[in-house]
Short mmCIF file of C-alpha atoms and ligand atoms in Angstrom, two decimals:
data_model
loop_
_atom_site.label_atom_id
_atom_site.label_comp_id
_atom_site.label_asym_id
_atom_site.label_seq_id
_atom_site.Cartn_x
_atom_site.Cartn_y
_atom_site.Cartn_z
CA UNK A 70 102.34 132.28 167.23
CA UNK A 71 105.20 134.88 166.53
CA UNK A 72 104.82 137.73 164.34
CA UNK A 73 107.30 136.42 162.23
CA UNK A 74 106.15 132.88 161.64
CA UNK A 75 102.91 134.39 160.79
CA UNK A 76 103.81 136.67 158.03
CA UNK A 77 105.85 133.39 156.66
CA UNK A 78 102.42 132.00 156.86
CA UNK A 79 100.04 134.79 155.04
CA UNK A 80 101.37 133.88 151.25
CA UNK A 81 100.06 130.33 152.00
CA UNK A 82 97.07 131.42 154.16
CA UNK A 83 95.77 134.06 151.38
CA UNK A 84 96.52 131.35 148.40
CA UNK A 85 94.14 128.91 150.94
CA UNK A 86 96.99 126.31 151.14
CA UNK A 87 97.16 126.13 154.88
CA UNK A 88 95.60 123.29 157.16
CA UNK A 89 92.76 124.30 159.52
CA UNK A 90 94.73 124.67 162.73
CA UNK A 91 97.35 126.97 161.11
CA UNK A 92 94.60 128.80 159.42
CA UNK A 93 92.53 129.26 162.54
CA UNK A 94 96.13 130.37 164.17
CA UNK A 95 96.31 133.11 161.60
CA UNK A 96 92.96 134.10 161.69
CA UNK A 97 93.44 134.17 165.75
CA UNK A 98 96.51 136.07 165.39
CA UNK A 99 95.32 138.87 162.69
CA UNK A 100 92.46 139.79 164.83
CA UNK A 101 94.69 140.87 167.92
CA UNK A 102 98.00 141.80 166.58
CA UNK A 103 97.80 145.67 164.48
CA UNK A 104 101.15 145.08 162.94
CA UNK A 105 100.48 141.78 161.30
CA UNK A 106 97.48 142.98 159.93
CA UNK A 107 99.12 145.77 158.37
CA UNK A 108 101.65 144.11 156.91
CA UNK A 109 98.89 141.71 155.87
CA UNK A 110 96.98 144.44 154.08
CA UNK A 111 100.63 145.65 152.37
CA UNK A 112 101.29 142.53 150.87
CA UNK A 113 98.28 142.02 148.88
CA UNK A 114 98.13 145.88 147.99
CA UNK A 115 102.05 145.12 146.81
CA UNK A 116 101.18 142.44 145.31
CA UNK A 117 97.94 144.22 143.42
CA UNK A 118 100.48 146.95 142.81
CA UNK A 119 102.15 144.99 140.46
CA UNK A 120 99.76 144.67 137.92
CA UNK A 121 100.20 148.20 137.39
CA UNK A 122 103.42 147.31 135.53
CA UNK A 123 101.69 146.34 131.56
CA UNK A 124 102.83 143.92 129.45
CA UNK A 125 105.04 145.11 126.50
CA UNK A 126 103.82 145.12 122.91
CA UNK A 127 105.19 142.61 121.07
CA UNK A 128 105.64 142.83 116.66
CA UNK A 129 103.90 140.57 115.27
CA UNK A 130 106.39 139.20 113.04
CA UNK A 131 108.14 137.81 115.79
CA UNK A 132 107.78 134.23 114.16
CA UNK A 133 108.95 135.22 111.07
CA UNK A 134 112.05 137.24 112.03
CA UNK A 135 113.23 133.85 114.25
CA UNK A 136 113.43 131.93 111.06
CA UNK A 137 115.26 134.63 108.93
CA UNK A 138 117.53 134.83 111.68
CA UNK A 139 117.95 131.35 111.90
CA UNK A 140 118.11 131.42 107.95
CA UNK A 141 120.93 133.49 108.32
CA UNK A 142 122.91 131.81 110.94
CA UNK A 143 122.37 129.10 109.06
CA UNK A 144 123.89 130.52 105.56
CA UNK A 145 127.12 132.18 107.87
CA UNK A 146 128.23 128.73 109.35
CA UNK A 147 127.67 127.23 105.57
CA UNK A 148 130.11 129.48 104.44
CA UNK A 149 132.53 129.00 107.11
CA UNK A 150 132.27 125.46 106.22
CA UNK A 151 132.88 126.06 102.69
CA UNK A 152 135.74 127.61 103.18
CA UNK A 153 137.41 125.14 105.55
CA UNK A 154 136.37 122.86 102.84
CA UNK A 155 138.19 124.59 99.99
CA UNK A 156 140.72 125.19 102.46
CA UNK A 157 141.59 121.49 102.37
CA UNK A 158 142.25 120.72 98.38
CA UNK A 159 143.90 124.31 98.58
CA UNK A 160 146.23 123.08 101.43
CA UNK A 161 146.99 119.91 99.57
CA UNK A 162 148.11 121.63 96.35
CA UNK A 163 149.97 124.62 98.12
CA UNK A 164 151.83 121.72 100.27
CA UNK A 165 153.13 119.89 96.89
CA UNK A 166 154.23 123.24 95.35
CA UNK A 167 156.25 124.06 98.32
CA UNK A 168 158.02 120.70 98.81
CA UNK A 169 159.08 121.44 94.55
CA UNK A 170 160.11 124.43 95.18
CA UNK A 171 162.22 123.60 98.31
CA UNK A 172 163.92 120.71 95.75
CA UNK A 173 164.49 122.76 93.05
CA UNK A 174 166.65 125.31 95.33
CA UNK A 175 168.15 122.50 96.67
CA UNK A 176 169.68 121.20 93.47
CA UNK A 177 170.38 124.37 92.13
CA UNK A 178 172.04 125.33 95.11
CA UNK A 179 174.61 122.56 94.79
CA UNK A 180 174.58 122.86 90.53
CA UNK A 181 176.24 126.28 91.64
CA UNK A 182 178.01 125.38 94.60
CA UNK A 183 179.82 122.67 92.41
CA UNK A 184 181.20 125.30 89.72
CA UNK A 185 182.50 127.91 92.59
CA UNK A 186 184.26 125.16 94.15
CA UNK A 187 187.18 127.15 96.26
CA UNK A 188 190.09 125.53 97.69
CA UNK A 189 192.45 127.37 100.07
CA UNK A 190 195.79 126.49 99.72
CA UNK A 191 198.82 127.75 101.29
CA UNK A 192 200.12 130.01 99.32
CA UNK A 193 196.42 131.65 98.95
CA UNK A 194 197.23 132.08 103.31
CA UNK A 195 200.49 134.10 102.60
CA UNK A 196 198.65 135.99 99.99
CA UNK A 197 196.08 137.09 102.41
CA UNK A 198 198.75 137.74 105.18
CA UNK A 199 200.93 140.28 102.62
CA UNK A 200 197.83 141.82 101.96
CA UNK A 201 197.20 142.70 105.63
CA UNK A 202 200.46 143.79 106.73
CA UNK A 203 200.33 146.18 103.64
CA UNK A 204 197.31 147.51 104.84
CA UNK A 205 198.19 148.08 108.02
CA UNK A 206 201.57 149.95 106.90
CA UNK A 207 199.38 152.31 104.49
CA UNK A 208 197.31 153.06 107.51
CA UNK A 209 200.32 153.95 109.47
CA UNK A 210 201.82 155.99 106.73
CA UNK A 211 198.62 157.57 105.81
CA UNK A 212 198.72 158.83 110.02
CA UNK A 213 202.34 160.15 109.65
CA UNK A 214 201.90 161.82 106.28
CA UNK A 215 198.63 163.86 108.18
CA UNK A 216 201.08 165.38 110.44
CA UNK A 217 202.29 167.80 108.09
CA UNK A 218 199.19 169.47 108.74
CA UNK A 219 199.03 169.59 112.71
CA UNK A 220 199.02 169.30 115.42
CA UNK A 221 196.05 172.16 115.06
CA UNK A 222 195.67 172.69 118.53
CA UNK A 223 194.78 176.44 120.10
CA UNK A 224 197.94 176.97 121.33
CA UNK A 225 199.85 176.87 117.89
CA UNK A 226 196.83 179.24 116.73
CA UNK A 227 197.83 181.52 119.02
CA UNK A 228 201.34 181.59 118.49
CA UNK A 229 200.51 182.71 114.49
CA UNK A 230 198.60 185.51 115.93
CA UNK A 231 201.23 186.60 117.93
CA UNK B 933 89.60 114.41 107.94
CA UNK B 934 92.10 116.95 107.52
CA UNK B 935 89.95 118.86 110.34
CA UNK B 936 90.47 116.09 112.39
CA UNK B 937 94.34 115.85 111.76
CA UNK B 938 94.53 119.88 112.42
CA UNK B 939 92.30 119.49 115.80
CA UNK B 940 94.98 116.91 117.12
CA UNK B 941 97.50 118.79 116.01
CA UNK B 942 95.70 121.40 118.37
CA UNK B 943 95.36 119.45 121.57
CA UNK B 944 99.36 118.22 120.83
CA UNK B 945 101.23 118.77 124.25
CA UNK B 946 104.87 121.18 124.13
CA UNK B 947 106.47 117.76 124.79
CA UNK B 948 105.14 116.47 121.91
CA UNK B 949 105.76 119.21 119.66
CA UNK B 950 109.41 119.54 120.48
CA UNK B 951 109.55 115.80 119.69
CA UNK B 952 108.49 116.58 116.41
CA UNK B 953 110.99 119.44 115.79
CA UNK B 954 113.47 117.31 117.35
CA UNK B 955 113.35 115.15 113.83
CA UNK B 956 113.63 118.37 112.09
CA UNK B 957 109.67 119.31 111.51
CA UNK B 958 110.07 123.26 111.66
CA UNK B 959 106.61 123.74 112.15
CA UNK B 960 106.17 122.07 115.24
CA UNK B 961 108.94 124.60 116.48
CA UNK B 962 106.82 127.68 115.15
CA UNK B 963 103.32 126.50 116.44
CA UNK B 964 105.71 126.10 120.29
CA UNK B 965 106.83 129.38 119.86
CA UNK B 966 103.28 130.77 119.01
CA UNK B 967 102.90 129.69 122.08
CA UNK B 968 105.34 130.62 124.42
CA UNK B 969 106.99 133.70 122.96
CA UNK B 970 104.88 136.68 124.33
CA UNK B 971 105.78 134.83 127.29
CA UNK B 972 109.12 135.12 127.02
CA UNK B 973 109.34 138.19 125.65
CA UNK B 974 107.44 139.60 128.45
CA UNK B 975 109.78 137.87 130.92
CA UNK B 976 112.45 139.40 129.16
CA UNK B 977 111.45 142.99 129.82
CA UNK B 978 110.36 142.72 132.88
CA UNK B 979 114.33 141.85 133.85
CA UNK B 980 115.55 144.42 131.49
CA UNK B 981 113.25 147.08 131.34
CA UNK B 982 114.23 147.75 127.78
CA UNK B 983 111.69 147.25 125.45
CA UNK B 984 113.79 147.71 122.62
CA UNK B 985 115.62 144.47 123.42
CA UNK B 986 113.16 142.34 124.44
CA UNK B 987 112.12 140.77 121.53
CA UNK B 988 116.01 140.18 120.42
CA UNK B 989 116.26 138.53 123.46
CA UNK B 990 113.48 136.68 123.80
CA UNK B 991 115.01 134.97 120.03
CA UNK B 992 117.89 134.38 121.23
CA UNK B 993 116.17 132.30 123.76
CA UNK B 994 114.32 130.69 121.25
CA UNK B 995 117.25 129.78 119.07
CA UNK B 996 119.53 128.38 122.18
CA UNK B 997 116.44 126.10 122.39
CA UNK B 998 116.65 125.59 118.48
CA UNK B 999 120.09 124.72 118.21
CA UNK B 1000 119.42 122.36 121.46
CA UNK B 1001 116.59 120.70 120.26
CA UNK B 1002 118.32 117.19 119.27
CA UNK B 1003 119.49 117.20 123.03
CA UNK B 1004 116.25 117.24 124.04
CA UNK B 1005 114.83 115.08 126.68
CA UNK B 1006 111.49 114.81 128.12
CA UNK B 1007 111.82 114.52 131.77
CA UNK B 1008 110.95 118.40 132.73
CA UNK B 1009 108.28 120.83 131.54
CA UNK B 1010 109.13 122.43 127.92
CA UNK B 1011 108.39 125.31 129.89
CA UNK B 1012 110.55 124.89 132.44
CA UNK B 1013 113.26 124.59 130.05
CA UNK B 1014 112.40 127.44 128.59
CA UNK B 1015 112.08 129.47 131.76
CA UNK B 1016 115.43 128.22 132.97
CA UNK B 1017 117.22 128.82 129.57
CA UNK B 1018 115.61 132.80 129.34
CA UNK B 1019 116.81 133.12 133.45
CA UNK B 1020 120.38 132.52 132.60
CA UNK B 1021 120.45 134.43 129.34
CA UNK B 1022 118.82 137.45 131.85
CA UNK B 1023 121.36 137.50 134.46
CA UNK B 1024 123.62 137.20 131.96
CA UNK B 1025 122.40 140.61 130.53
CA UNK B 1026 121.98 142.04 133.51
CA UNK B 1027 125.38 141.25 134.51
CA UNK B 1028 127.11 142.70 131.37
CA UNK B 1029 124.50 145.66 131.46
CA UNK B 1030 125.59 146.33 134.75
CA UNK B 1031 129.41 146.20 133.90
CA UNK B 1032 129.09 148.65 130.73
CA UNK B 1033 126.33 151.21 131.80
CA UNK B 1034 126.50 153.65 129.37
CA UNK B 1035 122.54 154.12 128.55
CA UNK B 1036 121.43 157.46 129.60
CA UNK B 1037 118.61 158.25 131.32
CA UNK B 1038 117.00 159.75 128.33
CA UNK B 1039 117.84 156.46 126.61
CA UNK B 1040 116.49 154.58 129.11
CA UNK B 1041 113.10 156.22 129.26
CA UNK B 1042 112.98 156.11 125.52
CA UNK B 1043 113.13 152.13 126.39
CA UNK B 1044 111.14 151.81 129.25
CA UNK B 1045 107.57 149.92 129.18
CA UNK B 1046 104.72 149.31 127.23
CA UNK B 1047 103.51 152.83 125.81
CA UNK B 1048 100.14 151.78 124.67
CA UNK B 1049 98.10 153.25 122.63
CA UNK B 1050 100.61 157.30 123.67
CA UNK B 1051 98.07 158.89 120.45
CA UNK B 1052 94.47 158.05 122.37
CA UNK B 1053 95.55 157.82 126.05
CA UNK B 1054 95.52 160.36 128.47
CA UNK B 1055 99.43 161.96 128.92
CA UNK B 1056 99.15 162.57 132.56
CA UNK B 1057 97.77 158.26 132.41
CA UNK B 1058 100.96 157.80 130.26
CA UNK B 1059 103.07 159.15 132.64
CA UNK B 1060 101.98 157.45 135.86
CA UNK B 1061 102.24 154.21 133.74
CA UNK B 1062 105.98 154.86 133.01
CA UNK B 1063 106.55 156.34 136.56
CA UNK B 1064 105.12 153.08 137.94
CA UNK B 1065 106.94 150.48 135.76
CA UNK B 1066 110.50 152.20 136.64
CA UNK B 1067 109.91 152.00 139.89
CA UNK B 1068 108.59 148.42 140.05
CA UNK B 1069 111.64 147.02 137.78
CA UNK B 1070 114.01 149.45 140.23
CA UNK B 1071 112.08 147.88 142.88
CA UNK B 1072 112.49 144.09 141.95
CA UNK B 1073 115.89 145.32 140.79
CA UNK B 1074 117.05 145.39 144.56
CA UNK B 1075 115.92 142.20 145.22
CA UNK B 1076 118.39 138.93 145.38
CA UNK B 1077 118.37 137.23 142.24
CA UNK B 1078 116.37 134.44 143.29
CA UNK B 1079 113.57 136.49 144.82
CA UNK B 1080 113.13 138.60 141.71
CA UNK B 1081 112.90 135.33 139.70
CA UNK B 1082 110.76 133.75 142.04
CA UNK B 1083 108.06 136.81 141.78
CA UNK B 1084 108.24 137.72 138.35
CA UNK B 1085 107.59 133.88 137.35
CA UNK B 1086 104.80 133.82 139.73
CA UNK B 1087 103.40 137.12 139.70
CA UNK B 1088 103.72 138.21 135.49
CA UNK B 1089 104.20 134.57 134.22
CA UNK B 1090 101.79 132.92 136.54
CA UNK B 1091 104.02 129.93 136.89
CA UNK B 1092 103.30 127.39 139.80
CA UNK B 1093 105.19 127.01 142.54
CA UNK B 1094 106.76 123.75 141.22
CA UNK B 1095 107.77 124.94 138.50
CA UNK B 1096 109.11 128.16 139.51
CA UNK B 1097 111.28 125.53 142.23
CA UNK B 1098 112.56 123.80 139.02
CA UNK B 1099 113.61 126.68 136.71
CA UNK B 1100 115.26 128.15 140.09
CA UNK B 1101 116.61 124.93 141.34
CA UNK B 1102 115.26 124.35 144.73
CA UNK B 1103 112.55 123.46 146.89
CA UNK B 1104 108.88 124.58 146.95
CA UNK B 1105 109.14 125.89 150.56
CA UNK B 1106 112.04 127.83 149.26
CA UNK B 1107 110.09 129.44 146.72
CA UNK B 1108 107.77 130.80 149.00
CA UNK B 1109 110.03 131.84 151.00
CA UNK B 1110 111.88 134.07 148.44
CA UNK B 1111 108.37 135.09 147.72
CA UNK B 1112 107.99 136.39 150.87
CA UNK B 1113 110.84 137.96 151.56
CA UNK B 1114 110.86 139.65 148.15
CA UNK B 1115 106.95 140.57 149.03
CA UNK B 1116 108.82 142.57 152.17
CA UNK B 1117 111.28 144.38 150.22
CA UNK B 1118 108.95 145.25 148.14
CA UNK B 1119 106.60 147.17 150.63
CA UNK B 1120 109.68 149.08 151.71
CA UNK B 1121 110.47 149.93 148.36
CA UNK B 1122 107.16 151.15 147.19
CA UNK B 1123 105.36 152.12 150.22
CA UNK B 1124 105.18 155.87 148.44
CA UNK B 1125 102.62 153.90 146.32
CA UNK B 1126 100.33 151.78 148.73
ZN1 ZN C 752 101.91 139.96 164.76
#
């Protein structure tokens, strides 16, 4: 047998789960192959080796703890609950106030609306129309008038000084 | 009469315990726990190496099952169940340890292992023991995920082989076969030790 077939073979063979024939193969090939064996010999010492590694040391209120824990869980999702519950009669009630309050501008809005009824006629147009060519002419004037006082440019500065 | 009730209660299998919690009876959950938990705690650590955590783990563990329990159905091993549950919260861990390493190495020695009875035992003792568990958990670390799981179930929980093939998924022959190549890597990994 290969090397390799045998080595897949020494978990079973050391656990005593192999047949005869593949045992007696084993056995066979152990006693003339040098590498085998020594891997043989490192995989129980590995395996030995392991033991070496201790178990941790465990509180012993480990029982205890799970249940306040689950205690508490238990007491957060209540109150989660509780609130989607109160959330419900508290949606119900904030729902009617807003549809009342949505009427109540509603009719008040037309209440006022009704009293500040405007109607543009057309003598309220030429009103507007006088009033904007007025404008416009005091904003013209208002330019001209300024020009008493310039133009300020350098060169007329200059022309003082000199 | 009552000591017969409590001796049956006694020889009552996992499966039938967690068919009693499963219509609510708390203490059948506590007396599987009893049970099971240094178990699971010690399976914890030996994929973390942090003692610290362990035990939080290990209850989380417990209360996945908890919260489960109504789904329950008696076709595998409770321990099985268990087992597979505390694997995938592990890699889990592992995973998100492995993304947000910030634990330093003072930290982590702080965490590491078992320290025994540190007042009585001997400090160069102490040492080796801490020296020897890093360097098995680095060890198993470098393993593939299925090899690691395959020898720390059979090796520190003493799990058979069909059971191990259940919590993992797979055949029998594969189990041994991650159990050998994991026994392989491990020779290479701690042949400063054989
Ligand atoms: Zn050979």
């Amino acid at each position: 047998m290969e090397c390799e077939k045998i080595r897949e073979l020494i978990l079973d063979y050391s656990e005593g789960d192999l047949n005869q024939s593949d045992k007696l193969g084993v056995e066979k090939h152990l006693k003339e192959c040098k590498e085998c064996n020594i891997y043989f010999e490192q995989s129980h010492k590995v395996w030995n080796l392991l033991d070496n590694w201790h178990t941790v040391q465990i509180n012993n209120d480990f029982i205890p703890r799970f249940w306040d824990r689950v205690t508490t869980e238990d007491r957060k999702k209540g109150n989660a609950f509780d609130f989607f519950r109160n959330l419900r009669p508290n949606l119900v009630s904030g729902g009617v106030g807003v549809i009342i309050l949505i009427l109540v501008v509603f009719l008040v809005n037309i209440l006022v609306s009704h009293h500040d009824n405007i109607v543009f006629t057309e003598g309220d147009r030429s009103d507007e129309e006088l009033l904007i060519e007025f404008d416009r002419s005091i904003t013209k004037e208002t330019a001209e008038s300024l020009e008493i006082y310039g133009p300020w440019s350098d060169e007329i500065e200059e022309n003082k000084g000199g | 009469m009552q000591t017969f009730v409590s001796l049956s209660r006694t020889m009552e299998s996992d499966i039938e315990l967690m068919l009693r919690a499963k219509t609510g009876d708390d203490s059948a959950f506590t007396e599987l726990m009893r049970r099971h938990y240094k178990g699971v705690v010690n399976y914890v650590y030996r994929f973390t190496n942090d003692r610290a955590n362990s035990e939080d783990l290990a209850q989380e563990v417990f209360l996945r099952v908890y919260r489960s329990v109504k789904r329950y159905n008696p076709q595998a091993k409770f321990s099985t169940w268990l087992y597979k549950i505390a694997t995938n919260l592990c890699i889990t861990e592992v995973k998100s340890r492995n993304k947000n390493q910030t634990v330093s190495l003072d930290e982590m020695q702080e965490n590491t292992g078992d320290l025994g009875d540190s007042k009585s035992e001997d400090p160069s003792n102490l040492t080796f023991r801490r020296e020897i568990g890093t360097a098995i958990f680095e060890a198993l670390k470098s393993l593939s995920e299925r090899e690691r799981v395959a020898i720390i179930l059979c090796k520190y929980e003493d799990l058979p082989y069909e059971e191990v093939a259940e919590v993992i998924g797979c055949t029998i022959g594969a189990v041994k076969t991650y159990v050998h190549r994991g026994r392989m890597k491990l020779i290479e990994k701690l042949k400063t030790y054989l």
